[in-house]
mmCIF file of C-alpha atoms in Angstrom:
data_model
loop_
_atom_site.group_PDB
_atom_site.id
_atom_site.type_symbol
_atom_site.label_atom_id
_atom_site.label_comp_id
_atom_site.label_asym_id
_atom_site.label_seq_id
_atom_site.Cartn_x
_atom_site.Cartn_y
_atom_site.Cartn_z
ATOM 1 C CA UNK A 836 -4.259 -57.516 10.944
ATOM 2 C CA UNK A 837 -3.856 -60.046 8.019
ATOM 3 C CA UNK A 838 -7.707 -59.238 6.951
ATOM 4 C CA UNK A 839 -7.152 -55.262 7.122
ATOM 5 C CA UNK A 840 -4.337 -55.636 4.729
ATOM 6 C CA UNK A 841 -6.352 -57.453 2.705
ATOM 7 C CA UNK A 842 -9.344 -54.919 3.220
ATOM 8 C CA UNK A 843 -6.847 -51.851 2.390
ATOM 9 C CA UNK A 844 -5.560 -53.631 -0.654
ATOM 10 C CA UNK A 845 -9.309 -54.015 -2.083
ATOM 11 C CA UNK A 846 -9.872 -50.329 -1.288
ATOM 12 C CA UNK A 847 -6.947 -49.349 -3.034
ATOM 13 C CA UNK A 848 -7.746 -51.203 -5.993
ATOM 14 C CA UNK A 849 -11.018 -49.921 -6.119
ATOM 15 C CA UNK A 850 -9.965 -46.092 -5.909
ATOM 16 C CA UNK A 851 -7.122 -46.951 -8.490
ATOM 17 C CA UNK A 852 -9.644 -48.813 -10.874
ATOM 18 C CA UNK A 853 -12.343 -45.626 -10.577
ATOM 19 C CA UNK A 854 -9.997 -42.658 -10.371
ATOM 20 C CA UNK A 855 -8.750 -43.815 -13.378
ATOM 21 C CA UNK A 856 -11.202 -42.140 -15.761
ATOM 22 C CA UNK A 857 -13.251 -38.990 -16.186
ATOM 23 C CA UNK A 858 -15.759 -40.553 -18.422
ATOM 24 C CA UNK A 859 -19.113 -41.543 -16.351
ATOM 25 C CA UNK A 860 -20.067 -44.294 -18.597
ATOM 26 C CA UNK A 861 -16.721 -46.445 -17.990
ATOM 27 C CA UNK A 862 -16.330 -45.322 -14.001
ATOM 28 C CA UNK A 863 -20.070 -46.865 -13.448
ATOM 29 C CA UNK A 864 -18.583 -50.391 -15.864
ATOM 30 C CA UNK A 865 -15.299 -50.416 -13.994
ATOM 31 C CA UNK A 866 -16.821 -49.965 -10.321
ATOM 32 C CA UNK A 867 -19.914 -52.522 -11.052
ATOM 33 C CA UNK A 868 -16.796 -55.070 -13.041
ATOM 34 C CA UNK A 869 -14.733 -54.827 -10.016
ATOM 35 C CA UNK A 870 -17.234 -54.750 -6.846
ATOM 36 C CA UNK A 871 -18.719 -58.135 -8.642
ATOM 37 C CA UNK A 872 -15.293 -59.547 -8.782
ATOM 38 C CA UNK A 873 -14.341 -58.342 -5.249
ATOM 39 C CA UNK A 874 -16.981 -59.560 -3.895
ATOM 40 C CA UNK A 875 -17.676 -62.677 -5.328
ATOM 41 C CA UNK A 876 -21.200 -61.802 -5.782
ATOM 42 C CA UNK A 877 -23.890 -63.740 -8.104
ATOM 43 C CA UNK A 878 -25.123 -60.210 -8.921
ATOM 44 C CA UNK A 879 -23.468 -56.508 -8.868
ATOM 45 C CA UNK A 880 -25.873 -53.133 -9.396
ATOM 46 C CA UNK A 881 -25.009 -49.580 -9.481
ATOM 47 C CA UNK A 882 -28.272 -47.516 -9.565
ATOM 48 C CA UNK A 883 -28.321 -43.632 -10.374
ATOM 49 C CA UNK A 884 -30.785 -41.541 -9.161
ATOM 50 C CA UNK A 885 -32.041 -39.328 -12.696
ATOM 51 C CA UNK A 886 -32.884 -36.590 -11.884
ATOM 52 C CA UNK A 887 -35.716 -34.635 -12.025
ATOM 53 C CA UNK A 888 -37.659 -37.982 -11.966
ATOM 54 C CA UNK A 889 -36.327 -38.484 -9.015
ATOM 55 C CA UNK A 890 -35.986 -42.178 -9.342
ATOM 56 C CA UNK A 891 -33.707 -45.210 -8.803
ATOM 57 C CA UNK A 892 -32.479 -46.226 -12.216
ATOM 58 C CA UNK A 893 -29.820 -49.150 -12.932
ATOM 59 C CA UNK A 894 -27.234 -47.643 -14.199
ATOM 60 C CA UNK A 895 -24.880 -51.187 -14.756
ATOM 61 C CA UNK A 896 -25.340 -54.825 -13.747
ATOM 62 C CA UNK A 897 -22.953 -57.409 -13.876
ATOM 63 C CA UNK A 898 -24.060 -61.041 -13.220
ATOM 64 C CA UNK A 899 -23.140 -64.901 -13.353
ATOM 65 C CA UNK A 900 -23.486 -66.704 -16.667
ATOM 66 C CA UNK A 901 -26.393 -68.817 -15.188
ATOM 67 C CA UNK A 902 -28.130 -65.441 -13.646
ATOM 68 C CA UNK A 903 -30.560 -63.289 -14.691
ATOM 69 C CA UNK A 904 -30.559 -59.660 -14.649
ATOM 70 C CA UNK A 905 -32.206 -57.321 -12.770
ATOM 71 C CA UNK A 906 -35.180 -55.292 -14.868
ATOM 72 C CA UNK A 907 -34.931 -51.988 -14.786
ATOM 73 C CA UNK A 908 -38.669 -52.306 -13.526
ATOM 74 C CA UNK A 909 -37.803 -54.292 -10.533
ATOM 75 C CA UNK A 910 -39.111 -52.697 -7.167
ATOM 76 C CA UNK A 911 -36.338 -53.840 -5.165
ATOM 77 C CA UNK A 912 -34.292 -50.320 -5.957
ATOM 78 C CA UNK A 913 -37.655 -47.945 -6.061
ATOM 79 C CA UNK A 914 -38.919 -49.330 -2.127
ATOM 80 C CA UNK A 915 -34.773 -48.854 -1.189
ATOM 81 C CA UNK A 916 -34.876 -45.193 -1.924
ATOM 82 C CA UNK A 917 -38.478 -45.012 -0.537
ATOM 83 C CA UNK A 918 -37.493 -46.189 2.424
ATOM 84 C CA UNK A 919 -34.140 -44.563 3.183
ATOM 85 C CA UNK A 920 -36.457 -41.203 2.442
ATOM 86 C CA UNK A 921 -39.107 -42.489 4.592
ATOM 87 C CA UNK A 922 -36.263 -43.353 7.808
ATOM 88 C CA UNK A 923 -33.763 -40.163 6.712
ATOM 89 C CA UNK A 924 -30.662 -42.282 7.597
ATOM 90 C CA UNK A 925 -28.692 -43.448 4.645
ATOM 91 C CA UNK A 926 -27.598 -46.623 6.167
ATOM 92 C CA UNK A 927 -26.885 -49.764 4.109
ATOM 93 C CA UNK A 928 -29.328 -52.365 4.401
ATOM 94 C CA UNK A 929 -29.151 -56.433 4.879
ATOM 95 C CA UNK A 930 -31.520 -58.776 3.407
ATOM 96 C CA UNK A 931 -31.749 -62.399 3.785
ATOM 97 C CA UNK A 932 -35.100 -64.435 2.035
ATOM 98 C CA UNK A 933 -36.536 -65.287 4.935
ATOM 99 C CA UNK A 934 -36.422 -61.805 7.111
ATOM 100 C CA UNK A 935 -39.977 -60.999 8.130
ATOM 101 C CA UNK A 936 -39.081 -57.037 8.642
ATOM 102 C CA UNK A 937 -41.355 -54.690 6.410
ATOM 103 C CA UNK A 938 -39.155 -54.090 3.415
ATOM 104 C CA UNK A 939 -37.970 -58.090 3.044
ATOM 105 C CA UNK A 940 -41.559 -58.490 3.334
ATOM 106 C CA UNK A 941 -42.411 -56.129 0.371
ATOM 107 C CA UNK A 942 -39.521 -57.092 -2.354
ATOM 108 C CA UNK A 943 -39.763 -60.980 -1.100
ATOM 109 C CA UNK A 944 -41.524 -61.990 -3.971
ATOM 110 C CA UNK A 945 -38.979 -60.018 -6.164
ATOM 111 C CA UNK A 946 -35.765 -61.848 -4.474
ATOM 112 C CA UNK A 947 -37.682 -64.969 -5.119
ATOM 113 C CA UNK A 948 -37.842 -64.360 -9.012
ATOM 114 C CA UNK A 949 -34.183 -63.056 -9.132
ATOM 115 C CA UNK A 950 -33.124 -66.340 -7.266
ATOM 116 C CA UNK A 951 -31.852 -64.106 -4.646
ATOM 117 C CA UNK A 952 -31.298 -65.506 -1.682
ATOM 118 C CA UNK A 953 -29.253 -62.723 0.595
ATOM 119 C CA UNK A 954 -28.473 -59.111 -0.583
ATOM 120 C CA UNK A 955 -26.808 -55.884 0.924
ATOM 121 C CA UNK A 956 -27.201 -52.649 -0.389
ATOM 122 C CA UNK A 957 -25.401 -49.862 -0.175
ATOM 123 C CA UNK A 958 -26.292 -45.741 -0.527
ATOM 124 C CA UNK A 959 -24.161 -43.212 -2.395
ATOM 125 C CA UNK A 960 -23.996 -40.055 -1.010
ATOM 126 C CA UNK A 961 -22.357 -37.089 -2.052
ATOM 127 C CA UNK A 962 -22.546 -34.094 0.130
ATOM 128 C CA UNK A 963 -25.476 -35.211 2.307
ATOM 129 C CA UNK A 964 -27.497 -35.913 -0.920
ATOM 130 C CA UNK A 965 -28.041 -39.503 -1.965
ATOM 131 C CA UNK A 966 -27.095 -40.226 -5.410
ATOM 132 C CA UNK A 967 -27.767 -43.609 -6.107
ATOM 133 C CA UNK A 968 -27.004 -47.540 -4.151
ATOM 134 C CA UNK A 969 -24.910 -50.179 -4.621
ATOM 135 C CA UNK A 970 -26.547 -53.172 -4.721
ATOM 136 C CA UNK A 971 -24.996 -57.249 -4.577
ATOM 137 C CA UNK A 972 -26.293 -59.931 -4.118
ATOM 138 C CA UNK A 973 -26.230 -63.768 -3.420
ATOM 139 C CA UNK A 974 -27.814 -66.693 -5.316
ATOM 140 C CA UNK A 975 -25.911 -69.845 -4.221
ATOM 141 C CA UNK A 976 -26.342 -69.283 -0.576
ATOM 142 C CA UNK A 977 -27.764 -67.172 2.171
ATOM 143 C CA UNK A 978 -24.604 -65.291 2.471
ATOM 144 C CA UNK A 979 -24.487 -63.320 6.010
ATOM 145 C CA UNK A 980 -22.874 -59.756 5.315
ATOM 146 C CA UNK A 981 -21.139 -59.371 7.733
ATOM 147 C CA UNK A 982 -19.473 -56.018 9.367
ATOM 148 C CA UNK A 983 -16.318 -55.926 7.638
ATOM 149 C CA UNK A 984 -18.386 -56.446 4.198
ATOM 150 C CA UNK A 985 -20.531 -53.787 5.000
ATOM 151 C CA UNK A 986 -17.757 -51.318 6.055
ATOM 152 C CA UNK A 987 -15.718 -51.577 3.529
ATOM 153 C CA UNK A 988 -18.703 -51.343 1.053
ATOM 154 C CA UNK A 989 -19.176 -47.896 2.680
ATOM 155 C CA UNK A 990 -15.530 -46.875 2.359
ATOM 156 C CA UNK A 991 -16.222 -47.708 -1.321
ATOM 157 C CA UNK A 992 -19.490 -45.859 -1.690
ATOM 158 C CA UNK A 993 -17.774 -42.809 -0.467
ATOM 159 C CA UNK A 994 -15.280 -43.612 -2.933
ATOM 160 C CA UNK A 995 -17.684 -44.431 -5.900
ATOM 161 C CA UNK A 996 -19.894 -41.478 -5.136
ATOM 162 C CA UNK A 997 -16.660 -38.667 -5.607
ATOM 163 C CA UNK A 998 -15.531 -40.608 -8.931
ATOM 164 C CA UNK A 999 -19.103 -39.824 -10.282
ATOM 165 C CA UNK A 1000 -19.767 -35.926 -9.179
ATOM 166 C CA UNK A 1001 -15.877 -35.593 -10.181
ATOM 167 C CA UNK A 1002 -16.752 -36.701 -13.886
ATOM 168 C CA UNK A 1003 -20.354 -35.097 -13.919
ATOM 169 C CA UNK A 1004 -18.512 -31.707 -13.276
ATOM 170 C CA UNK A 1005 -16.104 -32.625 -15.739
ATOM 171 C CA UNK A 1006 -18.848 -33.256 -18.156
ATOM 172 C CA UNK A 1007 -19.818 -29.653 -17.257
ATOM 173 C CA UNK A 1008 -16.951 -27.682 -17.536
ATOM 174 C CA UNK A 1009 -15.981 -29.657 -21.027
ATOM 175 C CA UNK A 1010 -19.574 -28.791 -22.194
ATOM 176 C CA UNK A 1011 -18.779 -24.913 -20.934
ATOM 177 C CA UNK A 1012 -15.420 -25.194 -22.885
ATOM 178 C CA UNK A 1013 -16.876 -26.493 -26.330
ATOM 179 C CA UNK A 1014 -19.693 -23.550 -26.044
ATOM 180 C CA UNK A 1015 -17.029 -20.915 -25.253
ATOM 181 C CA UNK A 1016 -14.508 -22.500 -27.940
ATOM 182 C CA UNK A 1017 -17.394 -21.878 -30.188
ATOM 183 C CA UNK A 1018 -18.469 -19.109 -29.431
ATOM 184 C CA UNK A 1019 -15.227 -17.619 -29.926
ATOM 185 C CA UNK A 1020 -15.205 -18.881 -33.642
ATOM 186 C CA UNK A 1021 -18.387 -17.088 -34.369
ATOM 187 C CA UNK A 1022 -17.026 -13.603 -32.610
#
């Protein structure tokens, strides 16, 4: 009961800290800021899939002092997306260095030049479409995820993914207004 308080609390924060803005840029800063924090992570990633590319892009990382960030090159993201479109389930997916399952197999090499020893991702969906991951990730040990991690990174993604297609309609409808608003000068 104690750890579902604490669990609510988190989520709370989290809506709080994202519903707070309209602006894209500083929803994606304040998510990544407090889902590193949260979670005591070595490493926090928001990727956005750009569109019409098509592809996984990092969006914002926030790391350790001692860490290294994430290139926007890495494959780790790109073979994510590739295989949540390959399986069609948008599940979020555990990694530890050592796993010997296809995908640990393929961005091993990656995790070893990152120093990462244990990550979880985490897709964004927004109406049945994904939209972009959560990544974090663990440097200092081979931290297990474990189900309550994982669940309430979901509850979050759900959260995340609303706060962004809230403000990308907002950036549509302000766009509309300014070309309407001037429009109206020129009649």
């Amino acid at each position: 009961v104690e750890q579902s308080s604490r669990d609510e609390a988190l989520l709370n924060r989290f809506i709080v800290n994202i519903h707070g803005s309209l602006d894209l840029a500083d929803i994606v800063d304040r998510a990544t800021q407090s889902l590193f924090e949260e979670f005591n992570a070595t490493r926090a990633v928001i990727c956005q899939l750009s569109e019409p590319e098509n592809i996984m892009r990092i969006a914002r990382q926030c790391t350790r002092n001692d860490q290294a960030a994430i290139s926007d090159k890495s494959t780790i993201f790109g073979k994510y997306h590739d295989l949540l479109l390959d399986v069609g389930e948008r599940r979020p997916l555990v990694v530890v260095q050592d796993d010997t399952f296809a995908f640990a197999r393929d961005v091993r090499a990656e995790m070893q030049i990152y120093h990462i020893r244990s990550m979880v991702m985490v897709p964004l969906m927004y109406r049945g479409r994904l939209t972009g991951l959560i990544h974090l990730d663990e440097k200092r040990e081979t931290r297990l995820w474990n189900t309550r991690d994982i669940n309430i990174l979901v509850r979050i993604a759900s959260q995340l993914s609303i706060a962004l297609s809230q403000a990308k309609l907002y950036q549509i409808v302000e766009a509309q207004s300014n070309s309407i608003s001037k429009l109206s000068e020129l009649c």
